């Protein structure tokens, strides 16, 4: 008996050649019709965007600036306008030196801490643009960075207000303890001051891995802690999101131009990590995170053991409720460690995670204007810090 074959059972033969790579998107679109063409278009857009966020161009500064100093460790970028009175107490944003560019402080228009501080009345705003470490920098230590921060402060007249972001926070706290007469006011945002407080993933990673693990990574990097190595570590804190989830989100929003622009801007910053000097990195891991020397008063900075009790300037502490990099406990612990009187210490806990503290639109619009007003009140023009 001969079995009858329906039209739906007949194998479909493509009308156009699919074997030439250049032509397959067009051929597939024609085969699938209008809806298929949309799918192909979305797929092509997705592949293009995925490539951008996997290997994006370098991040850029969002606001006009000029380089005031070019030191071994940093470019000191000045965002002040030419009309800024030079008697205004400068604000130095001490950007994180933890594997990513300092552009997080001036991330994008409408998402810039620099822009926010300037628009809320602070006339002189500068940023420490820490340089990616080269082979020649592999032996730079924490003292080297503190010394060059001191050069920057002295070049600005010897009296500044410091805004420390993340890892820039412990460096700012060290500086304020070592040179208390030079710091008029101190803001610590997402800054690990007592690294043994709380129970975040970063703390657990440091506790669970032996010191030799970090030393071997530096050795493998030729004396540097490679940015790509650190980036892999950060991603592994949330592997589902970093290796799959963000690409799923990208595909779901492939026709949303604003979403694509935001994603591209973020990935320019996130996927372009910078290398750190091996000695600086290992000191931070061993002395600060493992031994917690800063909060215990055992850290030696530029030849002198420092104590946070020597910080007596007004202090503002900003923490993220969902921050799993620097827990709120690590930030707010500073209030009990410094010598500042309680009435001159401000604390603020905001919704969201870590980097949102510095570039999140909600935090920038709601939380940083009061901080700017607080800085203005504590750094009146024309007054110098007591030496």
mmCIF file of N, CA and C in Angstrom, residues 50-116:
data_model
loop_
_atom_site.group_PDB
_atom_site.id
_atom_site.type_symbol
_atom_site.label_atom_id
_atom_site.label_comp_id
_atom_site.label_asym_id
_atom_site.label_seq_id
_atom_site.Cartn_x
_atom_site.Cartn_y
_atom_site.Cartn_z
ATOM 1 N N UNK A 50 26.090 42.302 21.896
ATOM 2 C CA UNK A 50 26.824 41.376 22.757
ATOM 3 C C UNK A 50 28.320 41.545 22.577
ATOM 4 N N UNK A 51 28.744 41.777 21.350
ATOM 5 C CA UNK A 51 30.159 42.000 21.089
ATOM 6 C C UNK A 51 30.626 43.291 21.760
ATOM 7 N N UNK A 52 29.761 44.313 21.741
ATOM 8 C CA UNK A 52 30.124 45.591 22.357
ATOM 9 C C UNK A 52 30.301 45.451 23.859
ATOM 10 N N UNK A 53 29.414 44.687 24.520
ATOM 11 C CA UNK A 53 29.520 44.592 25.966
ATOM 12 C C UNK A 53 30.529 43.537 26.392
ATOM 13 N N UNK A 54 30.930 42.661 25.489
ATOM 14 C CA UNK A 54 31.967 41.681 25.805
ATOM 15 C C UNK A 54 33.359 42.268 25.603
ATOM 16 N N UNK A 55 33.522 43.155 24.632
ATOM 17 C CA UNK A 55 34.816 43.786 24.367
ATOM 18 C C UNK A 55 34.581 45.237 23.958
ATOM 19 N N UNK A 56 34.100 46.060 24.896
ATOM 20 C CA UNK A 56 33.723 47.431 24.556
ATOM 21 C C UNK A 56 34.932 48.355 24.472
ATOM 22 N N UNK A 57 34.771 49.539 23.869
ATOM 23 C CA UNK A 57 35.850 50.533 23.871
ATOM 24 C C UNK A 57 36.072 51.070 25.284
ATOM 25 N N UNK A 58 37.120 51.839 25.467
ATOM 26 C CA UNK A 58 37.475 52.353 26.782
ATOM 27 C C UNK A 58 36.436 53.362 27.273
ATOM 28 N N UNK A 59 36.271 53.458 28.609
ATOM 29 C CA UNK A 59 35.332 54.443 29.146
ATOM 30 C C UNK A 59 35.845 55.856 28.944
ATOM 31 N N UNK A 60 34.940 56.817 28.976
ATOM 32 C CA UNK A 60 35.293 58.216 28.781
ATOM 33 C C UNK A 60 34.751 59.052 29.933
ATOM 34 N N UNK A 61 35.352 60.232 30.128
ATOM 35 C CA UNK A 61 34.863 61.179 31.120
ATOM 36 C C UNK A 61 33.657 61.918 30.547
ATOM 37 N N UNK A 62 32.639 62.117 31.372
ATOM 38 C CA UNK A 62 31.402 62.737 30.898
ATOM 39 C C UNK A 62 31.462 64.261 30.940
ATOM 40 N N UNK A 63 32.308 64.821 31.811
ATOM 41 C CA UNK A 63 32.338 66.268 32.008
ATOM 42 C C UNK A 63 33.683 66.844 31.570
ATOM 43 N N UNK A 64 33.685 68.097 31.124
ATOM 44 C CA UNK A 64 34.951 68.744 30.737
ATOM 45 C C UNK A 64 35.908 68.826 31.927
ATOM 46 N N UNK A 65 37.178 68.614 31.657
ATOM 47 C CA UNK A 65 38.179 68.681 32.720
ATOM 48 C C UNK A 65 39.556 68.895 32.115
ATOM 49 N N UNK A 66 40.501 69.230 32.942
ATOM 50 C CA UNK A 66 41.879 69.303 32.483
ATOM 51 C C UNK A 66 42.775 68.656 33.529
ATOM 52 N N UNK A 67 43.943 68.230 33.099
ATOM 53 C CA UNK A 67 44.875 67.548 33.996
ATOM 54 C C UNK A 67 45.695 68.601 34.737
ATOM 55 N N UNK A 68 45.528 68.641 36.057
ATOM 56 C CA UNK A 68 46.258 69.594 36.881
ATOM 57 C C UNK A 68 47.644 69.072 37.243
ATOM 58 N N UNK A 69 47.735 67.778 37.525
ATOM 59 C CA UNK A 69 49.009 67.149 37.865
ATOM 60 C C UNK A 69 49.121 65.811 37.157
ATOM 61 N N UNK A 70 50.326 65.476 36.725
ATOM 62 C CA UNK A 70 50.609 64.165 36.138
ATOM 63 C C UNK A 70 51.698 63.522 36.983
ATOM 64 N N UNK A 71 51.288 62.660 37.914
ATOM 65 C CA UNK A 71 52.201 62.014 38.841
ATOM 66 C C UNK A 71 52.405 60.556 38.450
ATOM 67 N N UNK A 72 53.303 59.882 39.149
ATOM 68 C CA UNK A 72 53.577 58.474 38.836
ATOM 69 C C UNK A 72 52.324 57.620 38.982
ATOM 70 N N UNK A 73 51.502 57.929 39.985
ATOM 71 C CA UNK A 73 50.369 57.068 40.307
ATOM 72 C C UNK A 73 49.050 57.540 39.711
ATOM 73 N N UNK A 74 48.947 58.833 39.382
ATOM 74 C CA UNK A 74 47.650 59.362 38.983
ATOM 75 C C UNK A 74 47.766 60.589 38.104
ATOM 76 N N UNK A 75 46.660 60.850 37.426
ATOM 77 C CA UNK A 75 46.405 62.150 36.824
ATOM 78 C C UNK A 75 45.387 62.832 37.727
ATOM 79 N N UNK A 76 45.715 64.001 38.263
ATOM 80 C CA UNK A 76 44.751 64.734 39.061
ATOM 81 C C UNK A 76 43.928 65.583 38.106
ATOM 82 N N UNK A 77 42.668 65.216 37.936
ATOM 83 C CA UNK A 77 41.787 65.895 36.981
ATOM 84 C C UNK A 77 40.985 66.985 37.697
ATOM 85 N N UNK A 78 40.983 68.170 37.100
ATOM 86 C CA UNK A 78 40.301 69.323 37.659
ATOM 87 C C UNK A 78 39.060 69.614 36.820
ATOM 88 N N UNK A 79 37.903 69.551 37.451
ATOM 89 C CA UNK A 79 36.628 69.781 36.772
ATOM 90 C C UNK A 79 36.090 71.187 37.040
ATOM 91 N N UNK A 80 36.855 71.990 37.758
ATOM 92 C CA UNK A 80 36.423 73.348 38.055
ATOM 93 C C UNK A 80 36.391 74.172 36.778
ATOM 94 N N UNK A 81 35.538 75.189 36.762
ATOM 95 C CA UNK A 81 35.476 76.083 35.609
ATOM 96 C C UNK A 81 36.498 77.193 35.779
ATOM 97 N N UNK A 82 36.779 77.897 34.694
ATOM 98 C CA UNK A 82 37.767 78.971 34.738
ATOM 99 C C UNK A 82 37.319 80.112 35.639
ATOM 100 N N UNK A 83 36.007 80.213 35.894
ATOM 101 C CA UNK A 83 35.484 81.280 36.734
ATOM 102 C C UNK A 83 35.450 80.902 38.220
ATOM 103 N N UNK A 84 35.905 79.671 38.548
ATOM 104 C CA UNK A 84 35.875 79.221 39.932
ATOM 105 C C UNK A 84 36.837 80.034 40.789
ATOM 106 N N UNK A 85 36.359 80.649 41.874
ATOM 107 C CA UNK A 85 37.270 81.364 42.768
ATOM 108 C C UNK A 85 38.277 80.403 43.385
ATOM 109 N N UNK A 86 39.562 80.745 43.328
ATOM 110 C CA UNK A 86 40.589 79.847 43.803
ATOM 111 C C UNK A 86 40.639 79.756 45.325
ATOM 112 N N UNK A 87 39.873 80.631 46.044
ATOM 113 C CA UNK A 87 39.894 80.554 47.503
ATOM 114 C C UNK A 87 38.871 79.545 48.042
ATOM 115 N N UNK A 88 38.136 78.892 47.138
ATOM 116 C CA UNK A 88 37.211 77.854 47.586
ATOM 117 C C UNK A 88 38.003 76.614 48.001
ATOM 118 N N UNK A 89 37.612 76.023 49.118
ATOM 119 C CA UNK A 89 38.289 74.806 49.570
ATOM 120 C C UNK A 89 38.010 73.692 48.571
ATOM 121 N N UNK A 90 39.046 73.078 48.003
ATOM 122 C CA UNK A 90 38.825 72.057 46.976
ATOM 123 C C UNK A 90 38.225 70.774 47.551
ATOM 124 N N UNK A 91 37.460 70.112 46.717
ATOM 125 C CA UNK A 91 36.950 68.776 47.026
ATOM 126 C C UNK A 91 37.684 67.790 46.123
ATOM 127 N N UNK A 92 38.376 66.842 46.726
ATOM 128 C CA UNK A 92 39.019 65.773 45.956
ATOM 129 C C UNK A 92 38.182 64.513 46.091
ATOM 130 N N UNK A 93 37.665 64.031 44.983
ATOM 131 C CA UNK A 93 37.020 62.723 44.968
ATOM 132 C C UNK A 93 38.112 61.686 44.808
ATOM 133 N N UNK A 94 38.341 60.928 45.869
ATOM 134 C CA UNK A 94 39.362 59.879 45.841
ATOM 135 C C UNK A 94 38.698 58.630 45.267
ATOM 136 N N UNK A 95 38.882 58.436 43.966
ATOM 137 C CA UNK A 95 38.196 57.354 43.253
ATOM 138 C C UNK A 95 38.737 55.991 43.679
ATOM 139 N N UNK A 96 37.944 54.948 43.504
ATOM 140 C CA UNK A 96 38.429 53.599 43.847
ATOM 141 C C UNK A 96 39.642 53.224 43.000
ATOM 142 N N UNK A 97 40.601 52.572 43.628
ATOM 143 C CA UNK A 97 41.722 51.979 42.891
ATOM 144 C C UNK A 97 41.655 50.487 43.167
ATOM 145 N N UNK A 98 40.708 49.852 42.498
ATOM 146 C CA UNK A 98 40.396 48.462 42.815
ATOM 147 C C UNK A 98 40.195 47.616 41.572
ATOM 148 N N UNK A 99 40.686 48.104 40.434
ATOM 149 C CA UNK A 99 40.586 47.306 39.225
ATOM 150 C C UNK A 99 39.738 47.896 38.126
ATOM 151 N N UNK A 100 39.075 49.043 38.396
ATOM 152 C CA UNK A 100 38.277 49.699 37.374
ATOM 153 C C UNK A 100 38.654 51.173 37.267
ATOM 154 N N UNK A 101 38.269 51.793 36.160
ATOM 155 C CA UNK A 101 38.613 53.176 35.892
ATOM 156 C C UNK A 101 37.937 54.134 36.873
ATOM 157 N N UNK A 102 38.632 55.251 37.143
ATOM 158 C CA UNK A 102 38.087 56.299 38.012
ATOM 159 C C UNK A 102 36.918 57.025 37.372
ATOM 160 N N UNK A 103 36.612 56.750 36.109
ATOM 161 C CA UNK A 103 35.480 57.413 35.453
ATOM 162 C C UNK A 103 34.151 57.102 36.131
ATOM 163 N N UNK A 104 34.117 56.163 37.076
ATOM 164 C CA UNK A 104 32.885 55.899 37.812
ATOM 165 C C UNK A 104 32.422 57.154 38.538
ATOM 166 N N UNK A 105 33.367 58.081 38.847
ATOM 167 C CA UNK A 105 33.014 59.326 39.527
ATOM 168 C C UNK A 105 32.380 60.337 38.585
ATOM 169 N N UNK A 106 32.514 60.113 37.285
ATOM 170 C CA UNK A 106 31.940 61.006 36.267
ATOM 171 C C UNK A 106 31.430 60.126 35.137
ATOM 172 N N UNK A 107 30.510 59.246 35.501
ATOM 173 C CA UNK A 107 30.119 58.109 34.686
ATOM 174 C C UNK A 107 29.434 58.493 33.378
ATOM 175 N N UNK A 108 28.424 59.355 33.460
ATOM 176 C CA UNK A 108 27.659 59.745 32.276
ATOM 177 C C UNK A 108 26.842 60.979 32.627
ATOM 178 N N UNK A 109 26.398 61.697 31.612
ATOM 179 C CA UNK A 109 25.540 62.843 31.856
ATOM 180 C C UNK A 109 24.280 62.383 32.597
ATOM 181 N N UNK A 110 23.984 63.065 33.686
ATOM 182 C CA UNK A 110 22.852 62.665 34.504
ATOM 183 C C UNK A 110 23.173 61.568 35.487
ATOM 184 N N UNK A 111 24.359 60.985 35.380
ATOM 185 C CA UNK A 111 24.815 59.951 36.307
ATOM 186 C C UNK A 111 26.266 60.215 36.695
ATOM 187 N N UNK A 112 26.518 61.429 37.112
ATOM 188 C CA UNK A 112 27.879 61.855 37.425
ATOM 189 C C UNK A 112 27.919 62.491 38.800
ATOM 190 N N UNK A 113 28.748 61.944 39.675
ATOM 191 C CA UNK A 113 28.948 62.547 40.985
ATOM 192 C C UNK A 113 29.612 63.909 40.840
ATOM 193 N N UNK A 114 30.569 64.016 39.925
ATOM 194 C CA UNK A 114 31.217 65.300 39.661
ATOM 195 C C UNK A 114 30.172 66.343 39.278
ATOM 196 N N UNK A 115 29.330 66.005 38.335
ATOM 197 C CA UNK A 115 28.287 66.909 37.853
ATOM 198 C C UNK A 115 27.351 67.314 38.994
ATOM 199 N N UNK A 116 26.987 66.360 39.838
ATOM 200 C CA UNK A 116 26.090 66.635 40.953
ATOM 201 C C UNK A 116 26.706 67.618 41.931
#
